[in-house]
Amino acid sequence: MKHFLRYALLSGLFLLPILAGQSIHAQAIKTNIPLILTGNPNIGVEWSVGRQMTVNTDVLWAPYMFKKNEEVFRALIGSVDFRYYINPRYYYTNDLWDGFYVGPYAMAGNFNIGLKRKDENKTSYRHKGWGVSTGITFGYKFYLSPRFRIDLNVGGGYAHLQYDKFQLGGEYANFPLEIKKTKGYIGPTKVGAHIIYNIFK
């Protein structure tokens, strides 16, 4: 039921502008530069849904798995945010907006993370599960050229995690020590520095 609810939340955010009768078209694709530089593939798309309003979606895949000590750092995360541009600096016929924006976001994903402790006398663990988050995104989109922009943003809100806990490595690595543990968090939840390519100029 919880899995259904988190996917229904994201699906609802995608469909809301359509149900509201807004005209949607893709206007820009983007990637988060720091994540690309650290080997984490990601892509985003932004649509115009009305005057000074857009929908932004991002998908991130963290693929790392290390043979040494059986360490793993894998995650698949998707997010959707609505953006309202306040006093946009530039406007084009395809409803492209630049400048400061603010709006709500929703995020969900799965993770499998286990890293070796520096102190070898302490037991290392792996955590595998899923999480959802919602809150507010703030950002600023800088104009570079008719085709390119830089988008800097940060988000904060509430995150809920549910996961199983395993010993990292060894003969019992696939036997959970604890199951369905939950954790709540309030604070910063996302940050981005994107390079944007405009499909239309």
XYZ file of N, CA, C and O in Angstrom:
804
model
N 0.826 -1.207 0.000
C 0.000 0.000 0.000
C 0.865 1.264 0.000
O 0.588 2.226 -0.707
N 1.948 1.248 0.791
C 2.822 2.416 0.854
C 3.515 2.652 -0.485
O 3.710 3.790 -0.898
N 3.892 1.544 -1.167
C 4.520 1.692 -2.480
C 3.529 2.327 -3.451
O 3.888 3.209 -4.227
N 2.275 1.894 -3.402
C 1.257 2.454 -4.285
C 1.050 3.936 -4.022
O 0.923 4.737 -4.948
N 1.038 4.323 -2.764
C 0.794 5.718 -2.416
C 1.888 6.630 -2.920
O 1.624 7.721 -3.429
N 3.159 6.209 -2.811
C 4.228 7.092 -3.245
C 4.268 7.239 -4.762
O 4.528 8.321 -5.285
N 3.952 6.147 -5.504
C 3.915 6.263 -6.954
C 2.674 7.021 -7.416
O 2.715 7.750 -8.404
N 1.571 6.878 -6.703
C 0.363 7.622 -7.037
C 0.580 9.118 -6.830
O 0.072 9.946 -7.591
N 1.360 9.481 -5.805
C 1.651 10.888 -5.547
C 2.397 11.513 -6.719
O 2.037 12.578 -7.208
N 3.448 10.827 -7.189
C 4.211 11.354 -8.320
C 3.378 11.385 -9.594
O 3.428 12.350 -10.362
N 2.562 10.345 -9.826
C 1.724 10.317 -11.021
C 0.714 11.457 -10.996
O 0.446 12.096 -12.015
N 0.166 11.731 -9.813
C -0.794 12.820 -9.683
C -0.184 14.168 -9.991
O -0.806 15.035 -10.619
N 1.064 14.365 -9.580
C 1.738 15.627 -9.864
C 1.979 15.812 -11.352
O 1.902 16.915 -11.878
N 2.265 14.714 -12.046
C 2.451 14.803 -13.500
C 1.132 15.141 -14.199
O 1.106 15.907 -15.165
N 0.037 14.557 -13.719
C -1.240 14.689 -14.414
C -2.012 15.940 -14.052
O -2.892 16.362 -14.804
N -1.695 16.569 -12.926
C -2.475 17.705 -12.459
C -2.571 18.833 -13.479
O -3.654 19.350 -13.733
N -1.455 19.255 -14.095
C -1.579 20.331 -15.081
C -2.447 19.953 -16.272
O -3.154 20.780 -16.828
N -2.418 18.670 -16.677
C -3.240 18.228 -17.791
C -4.709 18.296 -17.419
O -5.558 18.782 -18.181
N -5.023 17.812 -16.217
C -6.409 17.831 -15.763
C -6.917 19.254 -15.596
O -8.105 19.521 -15.706
N -5.996 20.164 -15.326
C -6.383 21.562 -15.175
C -6.575 22.254 -16.521
O -6.933 23.423 -16.575
N -6.340 21.540 -17.619
C -6.581 22.098 -18.936
C -5.456 22.951 -19.470
O -5.632 23.699 -20.429
N -4.272 22.841 -18.881
C -3.143 23.633 -19.341
C -2.501 22.981 -20.568
O -2.524 21.767 -20.727
N -1.919 23.809 -21.428
C -1.179 23.319 -22.580
C 0.273 23.093 -22.164
O 0.929 23.998 -21.671
N 0.776 21.867 -22.359
C 2.115 21.513 -21.910
C 2.980 21.155 -23.115
O 2.553 20.439 -24.006
N 4.191 21.654 -23.140
C 5.150 21.209 -24.135
C 6.544 21.261 -23.528
O 6.841 22.098 -22.713
N 7.391 20.298 -23.954
C 8.757 20.264 -23.442
C 9.504 21.482 -23.958
O 9.395 21.840 -25.118
N 10.257 22.138 -23.096
C 10.984 23.318 -23.544
C 12.472 23.225 -23.269
O 13.248 23.917 -23.908
N 12.906 22.388 -22.335
C 14.327 22.346 -22.018
C 14.693 21.001 -21.402
O 13.896 20.381 -20.710
N 15.937 20.560 -21.676
C 16.492 19.390 -21.014
C 17.719 19.845 -20.231
O 18.334 20.858 -20.559
N 18.062 19.099 -19.174
C 19.127 19.560 -18.280
C 19.827 18.381 -17.628
O 19.321 17.244 -17.625
N 20.995 18.660 -17.020
C 21.691 17.667 -16.219
C 22.385 18.372 -15.066
O 22.802 19.530 -15.184
N 22.469 17.665 -13.931
C 23.092 18.202 -12.722
C 24.605 18.006 -12.822
O 25.108 16.871 -12.787
N 25.348 19.093 -12.972
C 26.783 19.031 -13.266
C 27.587 18.296 -12.183
O 28.384 17.407 -12.490
N 27.444 18.620 -10.867
C 28.242 17.903 -9.854
C 27.999 16.399 -9.857
O 28.936 15.618 -9.648
N 26.756 15.976 -10.113
C 26.462 14.543 -10.139
C 27.113 13.868 -11.341
O 27.641 12.753 -11.236
N 27.079 14.529 -12.495
C 27.739 13.978 -13.682
C 29.235 13.837 -13.441
O 29.862 12.828 -13.792
N 29.850 14.838 -12.807
C 31.291 14.807 -12.558
C 31.688 13.701 -11.580
O 32.827 13.251 -11.576
N 30.745 13.272 -10.730
C 31.023 12.178 -9.797
C 30.528 10.833 -10.319
O 30.482 9.856 -9.576
N 30.141 10.785 -11.605
C 29.769 9.518 -12.228
C 28.357 9.058 -11.977
O 28.067 7.856 -12.090
N 27.441 9.989 -11.658
C 26.045 9.629 -11.400
C 25.164 10.163 -12.530
O 24.863 11.360 -12.578
N 24.724 9.307 -13.469
C 23.898 9.764 -14.587
C 22.594 10.391 -14.098
O 21.952 9.876 -13.173
N 22.200 11.500 -14.719
C 20.943 12.149 -14.366
C 20.476 12.997 -15.527
O 21.272 13.470 -16.339
N 19.163 13.191 -15.599
C 18.582 14.019 -16.649
C 17.312 14.668 -16.116
O 16.628 14.114 -15.240
N 17.018 15.851 -16.614
C 15.805 16.555 -16.225
C 15.143 17.190 -17.436
O 15.790 17.448 -18.454
N 13.847 17.420 -17.322
C 13.067 18.073 -18.372
C 12.151 19.091 -17.717
O 11.616 18.850 -16.630
N 11.979 20.243 -18.378
C 11.100 21.287 -17.848
C 10.055 21.653 -18.895
O 10.372 21.834 -20.063
N 8.784 21.730 -18.437
C 7.662 22.087 -19.301
C 7.041 23.405 -18.847
O 6.996 23.698 -17.652
N 6.517 24.140 -19.781
C 5.714 25.313 -19.458
C 4.257 24.891 -19.309
O 3.727 24.153 -20.136
N 3.606 25.340 -18.220
C 2.201 24.984 -17.994
C 1.319 26.217 -17.808
O 0.145 26.096 -17.483
N 1.861 27.392 -18.004
C 1.079 28.616 -17.844
C 2.001 29.807 -17.699
O 3.226 29.675 -17.713
N 1.407 30.955 -17.553
C 2.194 32.172 -17.439
C 3.065 32.130 -16.187
O 2.566 32.019 -15.076
N 4.391 32.190 -16.365
C 5.377 32.175 -15.290
C 5.379 30.885 -14.490
O 5.918 30.838 -13.382
N 4.793 29.797 -15.034
C 4.731 28.523 -14.317
C 5.268 27.392 -15.186
O 4.965 27.307 -16.369
N 6.068 26.509 -14.571
C 6.590 25.334 -15.262
C 6.521 24.120 -14.334
O 6.359 24.242 -13.120
N 6.651 22.936 -14.944
C 6.835 21.687 -14.209
C 8.222 21.164 -14.543
O 8.609 21.111 -15.715
N 8.979 20.801 -13.529
C 10.330 20.288 -13.710
C 10.415 18.858 -13.172
O 9.922 18.567 -12.080
N 11.017 17.961 -13.943
C 11.206 16.581 -13.490
C 12.683 16.216 -13.589
O 13.377 16.658 -14.510
N 13.163 15.425 -12.641
C 14.557 14.966 -12.634
C 14.613 13.495 -12.258
O 13.835 13.030 -11.403
N 15.546 12.764 -12.873
C 15.792 11.361 -12.531
C 17.294 11.175 -12.324
O 18.105 11.629 -13.137
N 17.669 10.505 -11.237
C 19.063 10.257 -10.879
C 19.289 8.765 -10.676
O 18.478 8.097 -10.037
N 20.423 8.258 -11.202
C 20.830 6.865 -10.980
C 22.242 6.869 -10.434
O 23.178 7.321 -11.094
N 22.418 6.386 -9.201
C 23.744 6.210 -8.607
C 24.094 4.723 -8.712
O 23.445 3.895 -8.069
N 25.098 4.345 -9.506
C 25.303 2.934 -9.861
C 26.412 2.194 -9.126
O 26.734 1.067 -9.491
N 27.010 2.765 -8.103
C 28.268 2.226 -7.595
C 28.122 0.923 -6.817
O 27.264 0.779 -5.957
N 29.028 -0.004 -7.152
C 29.138 -1.266 -6.424
C 30.602 -1.661 -6.414
O 31.229 -1.768 -7.467
N 31.176 -1.869 -5.230
C 32.612 -2.115 -5.093
C 32.857 -3.545 -4.612
O 32.242 -3.987 -3.630
N 33.753 -4.248 -5.288
C 34.064 -5.619 -4.888
C 34.777 -5.650 -3.539
O 34.530 -6.525 -2.714
N 35.674 -4.661 -3.319
C 36.405 -4.622 -2.052
C 35.433 -4.355 -0.905
O 34.664 -3.394 -0.930
N 35.440 -5.211 0.077
C 34.581 -5.096 1.270
C 33.092 -5.162 0.928
O 32.252 -4.887 1.779
N 32.751 -5.510 -0.340
C 31.359 -5.641 -0.770
C 30.561 -4.360 -0.542
O 29.373 -4.391 -0.237
N 31.228 -3.226 -0.711
C 30.556 -1.949 -0.528
C 29.630 -1.646 -1.708
O 29.873 -2.070 -2.836
N 28.571 -0.898 -1.433
C 27.600 -0.564 -2.466
C 27.025 0.825 -2.195
O 26.848 1.219 -1.039
N 26.795 1.572 -3.261
C 26.125 2.874 -3.142
C 25.252 3.030 -4.387
O 25.678 3.575 -5.405
N 24.029 2.533 -4.297
C 23.109 2.559 -5.429
C 21.798 3.240 -5.026
O 21.282 3.013 -3.939
N 21.283 4.050 -5.962
C 20.016 4.723 -5.715
C 19.383 5.107 -7.043
O 20.077 5.444 -8.002
N 18.072 5.029 -7.100
C 17.296 5.508 -8.243
C 16.255 6.459 -7.674
O 15.372 6.053 -6.907
N 16.348 7.741 -8.047
C 15.517 8.783 -7.437
C 14.857 9.624 -8.528
O 15.510 10.050 -9.485
N 13.574 9.862 -8.375
C 12.834 10.733 -9.275
C 12.165 11.849 -8.496
O 11.734 11.650 -7.349
N 12.090 13.033 -9.086
C 11.451 14.167 -8.411
C 10.656 15.001 -9.408
O 10.953 15.031 -10.604
N 9.638 15.660 -8.900
C 8.802 16.568 -9.680
C 8.605 17.836 -8.872
O 8.315 17.767 -7.670
N 8.796 19.000 -9.496
C 8.469 20.235 -8.791
C 7.758 21.214 -9.725
O 8.032 21.286 -10.911
N 6.804 21.948 -9.121
C 6.138 23.051 -9.795
C 6.916 24.327 -9.492
O 7.314 24.553 -8.353
N 7.120 25.144 -10.512
C 7.902 26.363 -10.331
C 7.085 27.588 -10.747
O 6.489 27.599 -11.822
N 7.110 28.580 -9.895
C 6.516 29.870 -10.238
C 7.643 30.896 -10.310
O 8.345 31.130 -9.322
N 7.829 31.488 -11.483
C 8.900 32.459 -11.698
C 8.419 33.851 -11.310
O 7.418 34.351 -11.841
N 9.131 34.463 -10.368
C 8.760 35.771 -9.839
C 9.502 36.859 -10.611
O 10.727 36.896 -10.616
N 8.733 37.713 -11.271
C 9.319 38.799 -12.076
C 10.423 38.279 -12.996
O 11.592 38.684 -12.875
N 10.090 37.380 -13.918
C 11.117 36.785 -14.792
C 11.839 37.835 -15.625
O 11.245 38.818 -16.066
N 13.125 37.608 -15.853
C 13.952 38.580 -16.567
C 13.791 38.454 -18.077
O 13.925 39.433 -18.801
N 13.530 37.233 -18.559
C 13.428 37.021 -19.990
C 12.150 36.257 -20.294
O 11.707 35.418 -19.522
N 11.570 36.548 -21.443
C 10.359 35.843 -21.871
C 10.432 35.620 -23.372
O 10.794 36.509 -24.128
N 10.089 34.394 -23.811
C 10.109 34.069 -25.223
C 8.752 33.509 -25.629
O 7.918 33.192 -24.784
N 8.542 33.369 -26.917
C 7.242 32.938 -27.416
C 6.880 31.528 -26.986
O 5.723 31.144 -27.046
N 7.836 30.726 -26.559
C 7.533 29.373 -26.099
C 7.351 29.321 -24.579
O 7.437 28.257 -23.982
N 7.069 30.460 -23.958
C 6.832 30.532 -22.503
C 8.036 30.059 -21.697
O 7.907 29.338 -20.707
N 9.212 30.457 -22.110
C 10.435 30.135 -21.383
C 10.727 31.242 -20.386
O 10.729 32.419 -20.734
N 10.997 30.862 -19.132
C 11.173 31.854 -18.068
C 12.553 31.730 -17.451
O 13.109 30.640 -17.343
N 13.101 32.851 -17.008
C 14.376 32.877 -16.308
C 14.235 33.724 -15.055
O 13.296 34.507 -14.911
N 15.199 33.584 -14.136
C 15.177 34.377 -12.917
C 14.856 33.538 -11.694
O 15.031 32.316 -11.679
N 14.359 34.194 -10.650
C 14.072 33.528 -9.373
C 12.746 32.780 -9.448
O 11.766 33.271 -10.006
N 12.705 31.574 -8.849
C 11.466 30.793 -8.811
C 11.333 30.083 -7.466
O 12.304 29.888 -6.727
N 10.108 29.678 -7.153
C 9.801 28.968 -5.921
C 8.617 28.052 -6.197
O 7.783 28.346 -7.064
N 8.533 26.928 -5.477
C 7.400 26.039 -5.661
C 7.547 24.741 -4.895
O 8.629 24.425 -4.384
N 6.463 23.959 -4.805
C 6.497 22.683 -4.084
C 7.141 21.584 -4.918
O 7.164 21.638 -6.148
N 7.675 20.571 -4.238
C 8.246 19.422 -4.932
C 7.814 18.129 -4.246
O 7.397 18.120 -3.079
N 7.914 17.027 -4.973
C 7.738 15.680 -4.420
C 8.849 14.806 -4.984
O 9.243 14.952 -6.147
N 9.358 13.910 -4.163
C 10.498 13.080 -4.558
C 10.324 11.678 -3.988
O 9.815 11.507 -2.871
N 10.721 10.660 -4.760
C 10.640 9.268 -4.298
C 11.759 8.466 -4.926
O 12.244 8.802 -6.019
N 12.165 7.400 -4.242
C 13.225 6.580 -4.808
C 13.538 5.361 -3.960
O 13.014 5.191 -2.853
N 14.398 4.507 -4.520
C 14.893 3.318 -3.832
C 16.394 3.460 -3.610
O 17.083 4.143 -4.373
N 16.925 2.804 -2.586
C 18.356 2.889 -2.316
C 18.879 1.585 -1.738
O 18.143 0.796 -1.139
N 20.176 1.354 -1.951
C 20.896 0.212 -1.392
C 22.299 0.709 -1.095
O 23.136 0.807 -1.998
N 22.570 1.050 0.164
C 23.800 1.745 0.524
C 24.493 1.034 1.684
O 23.895 0.798 2.737
N 25.756 0.704 1.474
C 26.569 0.116 2.534
C 28.030 0.448 2.317
O 28.616 0.047 1.312
N 28.614 1.200 3.240
C 30.014 1.615 3.136
C 30.784 1.161 4.376
O 30.244 1.155 5.490
N 32.043 0.818 4.177
C 32.888 0.311 5.254
C 33.251 1.423 6.225
O 33.636 2.522 5.824
N 33.131 1.145 7.521
C 33.547 2.110 8.537
C 35.071 2.241 8.546
O 35.789 1.279 8.265
N 35.550 3.429 8.894
C 36.998 3.630 8.998
C 37.593 2.834 10.152
O 38.714 2.350 10.071
N 36.829 2.714 11.223
C 37.269 1.929 12.372
C 36.918 0.463 12.123
O 35.754 0.066 12.179
N 37.915 -0.368 11.821
C 37.671 -1.768 11.490
C 37.167 -2.586 12.671
O 36.700 -3.720 12.494
N 37.283 -2.042 13.869
C 36.781 -2.754 15.051
C 35.266 -2.628 15.196
O 34.657 -3.320 16.011
N 34.658 -1.733 14.404
C 33.205 -1.546 14.447
C 32.557 -2.237 13.261
O 33.105 -2.256 12.160
N 31.379 -2.821 13.494
C 30.656 -3.527 12.442
C 30.072 -2.537 11.438
O 29.509 -1.512 11.823
N 30.225 -2.842 10.145
C 29.650 -2.006 9.086
C 28.325 -2.610 8.624
O 28.152 -3.837 8.635
N 27.407 -1.760 8.187
C 26.070 -2.216 7.819
C 25.675 -1.698 6.444
O 26.226 -0.723 5.934
N 24.699 -2.381 5.857
C 24.097 -1.972 4.583
C 22.615 -1.726 4.804
O 21.958 -2.471 5.536
N 22.088 -0.673 4.186
C 20.675 -0.319 4.324
C 20.017 -0.332 2.953
O 20.497 0.322 2.023
N 18.927 -1.075 2.834
C 18.220 -1.212 1.556
C 16.747 -0.899 1.762
O 16.089 -1.485 2.628
N 16.221 0.046 0.978
C 14.820 0.397 1.160
C 14.360 1.475 0.198
O 14.863 1.589 -0.914
N 13.406 2.281 0.635
C 12.839 3.334 -0.208
C 12.566 4.570 0.634
O 12.589 4.521 1.867
N 12.323 5.674 -0.049
C 12.034 6.915 0.656
C 11.162 7.842 -0.177
O 11.113 7.750 -1.404
N 10.452 8.729 0.496
C 9.658 9.770 -0.154
C 9.935 11.084 0.564
O 10.311 11.110 1.741
N 9.770 12.175 -0.167
C 10.016 13.488 0.416
C 9.125 14.518 -0.259
O 8.792 14.395 -1.442
N 8.758 15.553 0.478
C 8.023 16.671 -0.086
C 8.422 17.946 0.645
O 8.833 17.901 1.815
N 8.337 19.068 -0.060
C 8.736 20.331 0.551
C 8.701 21.457 -0.463
O 7.885 21.451 -1.389
N 9.618 22.417 -0.311
C 9.657 23.614 -1.137
C 11.026 23.719 -1.813
O 12.062 23.472 -1.192
N 11.022 24.099 -3.098
C 12.247 24.342 -3.846
C 12.390 25.833 -4.132
O 11.414 26.502 -4.492
N 13.605 26.343 -3.956
C 13.944 27.720 -4.319
C 15.096 27.668 -5.312
O 15.985 26.835 -5.190
N 15.092 28.566 -6.294
C 16.192 28.551 -7.237
C 16.259 29.793 -8.093
O 15.387 30.674 -8.025
N 17.319 29.848 -8.901
C 17.506 30.963 -9.824
C 18.089 30.416 -11.117
O 19.063 29.654 -11.105
N 17.481 30.783 -12.240
C 17.947 30.356 -13.547
C 18.644 31.534 -14.234
O 18.041 32.583 -14.453
N 19.932 31.342 -14.559
C 20.744 32.390 -15.172
C 20.767 32.236 -16.693
O 20.993 31.136 -17.210
N 20.583 33.337 -17.385
C 20.639 33.364 -18.842
C 22.092 33.359 -19.307
O 22.904 34.160 -18.864
N 22.446 32.422 -20.198
C 23.764 32.390 -20.819
C 23.696 32.747 -22.297
O 24.503 33.522 -22.798
N 22.720 32.149 -23.001
C 22.524 32.377 -24.427
C 21.109 31.925 -24.766
O 20.420 31.350 -23.910
N 20.639 32.164 -26.004
C 19.296 31.693 -26.357
C 19.104 30.185 -26.154
O 17.984 29.738 -25.944
N 20.185 29.421 -26.194
C 20.074 27.974 -26.034
C 20.417 27.464 -24.636
O 19.909 26.427 -24.209
N 21.279 28.158 -23.900
C 21.812 27.604 -22.664
C 21.500 28.474 -21.445
O 21.459 29.702 -21.523
N 21.305 27.781 -20.308
C 21.076 28.424 -19.013
C 21.855 27.665 -17.937
O 22.256 26.521 -18.123
N 22.023 28.299 -16.787
C 22.501 27.648 -15.566
C 21.389 27.758 -14.534
O 20.845 28.851 -14.294
N 21.037 26.629 -13.925
C 19.953 26.584 -12.936
C 20.526 26.144 -11.591
O 21.010 25.015 -11.461
N 20.489 27.022 -10.600
C 20.934 26.710 -9.240
C 19.720 26.634 -8.335
O 18.889 27.552 -8.330
N 19.607 25.561 -7.555
C 18.432 25.415 -6.706
C 18.733 24.606 -5.460
O 19.707 23.846 -5.409
N 17.892 24.774 -4.464
C 17.983 24.032 -3.209
C 16.571 23.772 -2.715
O 15.661 24.585 -2.937
N 16.377 22.633 -2.072
C 15.061 22.283 -1.560
C 15.127 21.814 -0.121
O 16.140 21.258 0.321
N 14.061 22.034 0.599
C 13.977 21.584 1.980
C 12.569 21.129 2.302
O 11.601 21.589 1.688
N 12.459 20.187 3.242
C 11.140 19.690 3.603
C 11.234 18.473 4.493
O 12.169 18.333 5.290
N 10.276 17.557 4.327
C 10.196 16.347 5.142
C 10.515 15.130 4.285
O 10.052 15.016 3.147
N 11.312 14.221 4.813
C 11.644 12.964 4.138
C 11.297 11.793 5.055
O 11.541 11.847 6.263
N 10.727 10.753 4.467
C 10.394 9.528 5.203
C 11.109 8.357 4.553
O 11.012 8.154 3.339
N 11.848 7.572 5.341
C 12.600 6.422 4.840
C 12.114 5.146 5.503
O 11.801 5.131 6.699
N 12.051 4.071 4.720
C 11.808 2.739 5.265
C 12.849 1.792 4.666
O 13.044 1.784 3.452
N 13.516 0.991 5.520
C 14.616 0.184 5.024
C 14.834 -1.052 5.893
O 14.398 -1.127 7.046
N 15.529 -2.020 5.287
C 16.010 -3.194 6.005
C 17.505 -3.016 6.262
O 18.217 -2.444 5.441
N 17.966 -3.520 7.391
C 19.362 -3.363 7.791
C 20.086 -4.700 7.710
O 19.607 -5.714 8.225
N 21.256 -4.709 7.041
C 22.051 -5.917 6.853
C 23.484 -5.686 7.334
O 23.959 -4.549 7.359
N 24.154 -6.769 7.662
C 25.594 -6.684 7.903
C 26.283 -6.517 6.553
O 25.894 -7.133 5.558
N 27.310 -5.670 6.478
C 28.023 -5.431 5.231
C 29.076 -6.520 5.022
O 30.055 -6.606 5.763
N 28.852 -7.342 3.995
C 29.790 -8.398 3.676
C 29.675 -9.604 4.607
O 28.919 -9.605 5.586
N 30.395 -10.653 4.272
C 30.388 -11.850 5.112
C 29.288 -12.818 4.717
O 28.459 -12.562 3.845
N 29.253 -13.957 5.392
C 28.320 -15.026 5.035
C 26.869 -14.691 5.371
O 25.944 -15.322 4.846
N 26.641 -13.696 6.225
C 25.269 -13.328 6.590
C 24.832 -12.012 5.943
O 23.881 -11.372 6.392
N 25.515 -11.622 4.873
C 25.261 -10.319 4.255
C 23.851 -10.180 3.703
O 23.329 -9.059 3.593
N 23.197 -11.297 3.340
C 21.865 -11.236 2.749
C 20.749 -11.583 3.726
O 19.591 -11.748 3.313
N 21.082 -11.671 4.998
C 20.082 -11.961 6.019
C 19.831 -10.690 6.838
O 20.742 -10.215 7.527
N 18.637 -10.129 6.757
C 18.380 -8.850 7.452
C 18.482 -8.972 8.968
O 17.974 -9.922 9.565
N 19.149 -7.995 9.551
C 19.222 -7.915 11.014
C 17.981 -7.238 11.570
O 17.520 -7.567 12.667
N 17.460 -6.276 10.810
C 16.231 -5.578 11.175
C 15.460 -5.310 9.885
O 16.071 -5.054 8.842
N 14.131 -5.353 9.949
C 13.324 -5.122 8.750
C 12.319 -3.985 8.978
O 11.861 -3.754 10.103
N 12.055 -3.290 7.893
C 11.062 -2.215 7.870
C 11.297 -1.167 8.953
O 10.351 -0.692 9.603
N 12.547 -0.809 9.148
C 12.851 0.298 10.044
C 12.430 1.601 9.361
O 12.509 1.734 8.144
N 11.988 2.574 10.121
C 11.563 3.847 9.542
C 12.319 4.998 10.196
O 12.752 4.909 11.343
N 12.468 6.063 9.413
C 13.149 7.243 9.911
C 12.571 8.470 9.238
O 12.343 8.496 8.030
N 12.291 9.517 10.019
C 11.803 10.775 9.495
C 12.867 11.853 9.630
O 13.714 11.807 10.528
N 12.825 12.809 8.719
C 13.844 13.854 8.692
C 13.224 15.149 8.196
O 12.422 15.158 7.258
N 13.580 16.260 8.838
C 13.157 17.586 8.391
C 14.405 18.442 8.213
O 15.229 18.551 9.131
N 14.543 19.043 7.025
C 15.721 19.857 6.750
C 15.989 19.923 5.266
O 15.123 19.627 4.442
N 17.218 20.279 4.863
C 17.578 20.303 3.442
C 17.467 18.904 2.837
O 17.901 17.923 3.439
N 16.900 18.798 1.649
C 16.672 17.499 1.027
C 17.227 17.389 -0.392
O 17.405 16.282 -0.894
N 17.488 18.511 -1.064
C 17.986 18.434 -2.440
C 18.752 19.694 -2.786
O 18.494 20.768 -2.240
N 19.717 19.556 -3.708
C 20.488 20.695 -4.185
C 20.885 20.403 -5.626
O 21.114 19.244 -5.993
N 20.940 21.433 -6.450
C 21.257 21.209 -7.851
C 22.004 22.371 -8.474
O 21.799 23.529 -8.104
N 22.873 22.046 -9.416
C 23.560 23.037 -10.255
C 23.516 22.477 -11.668
O 24.357 21.667 -12.055
N 22.491 22.867 -12.440
C 22.205 22.270 -13.737
C 22.669 23.142 -14.898
O 22.554 24.369 -14.836
N 23.135 22.478 -15.942
C 23.318 23.124 -17.231
C 22.091 22.767 -18.069
O 21.693 21.597 -18.127
N 21.480 23.771 -18.698
C 20.213 23.584 -19.401
C 20.398 23.862 -20.892
O 21.038 24.838 -21.281
N 19.798 22.990 -21.708
C 19.741 23.218 -23.146
C 18.289 23.421 -23.536
O 17.449 22.549 -23.272
N 17.984 24.554 -24.137
C 16.611 24.855 -24.536
C 16.279 24.219 -25.875
O 16.982 24.407 -26.867
N 15.208 23.436 -25.900
C 14.776 22.790 -27.128
C 14.304 23.842 -28.131
O 14.512 23.727 -29.322
N 13.646 24.896 -27.604
C 13.220 26.015 -28.429
C 13.968 27.258 -27.992
O 14.312 27.395 -26.832
N 14.205 28.172 -28.881
C 14.835 29.420 -28.476
C 13.999 30.601 -28.951
O 13.049 30.441 -29.681
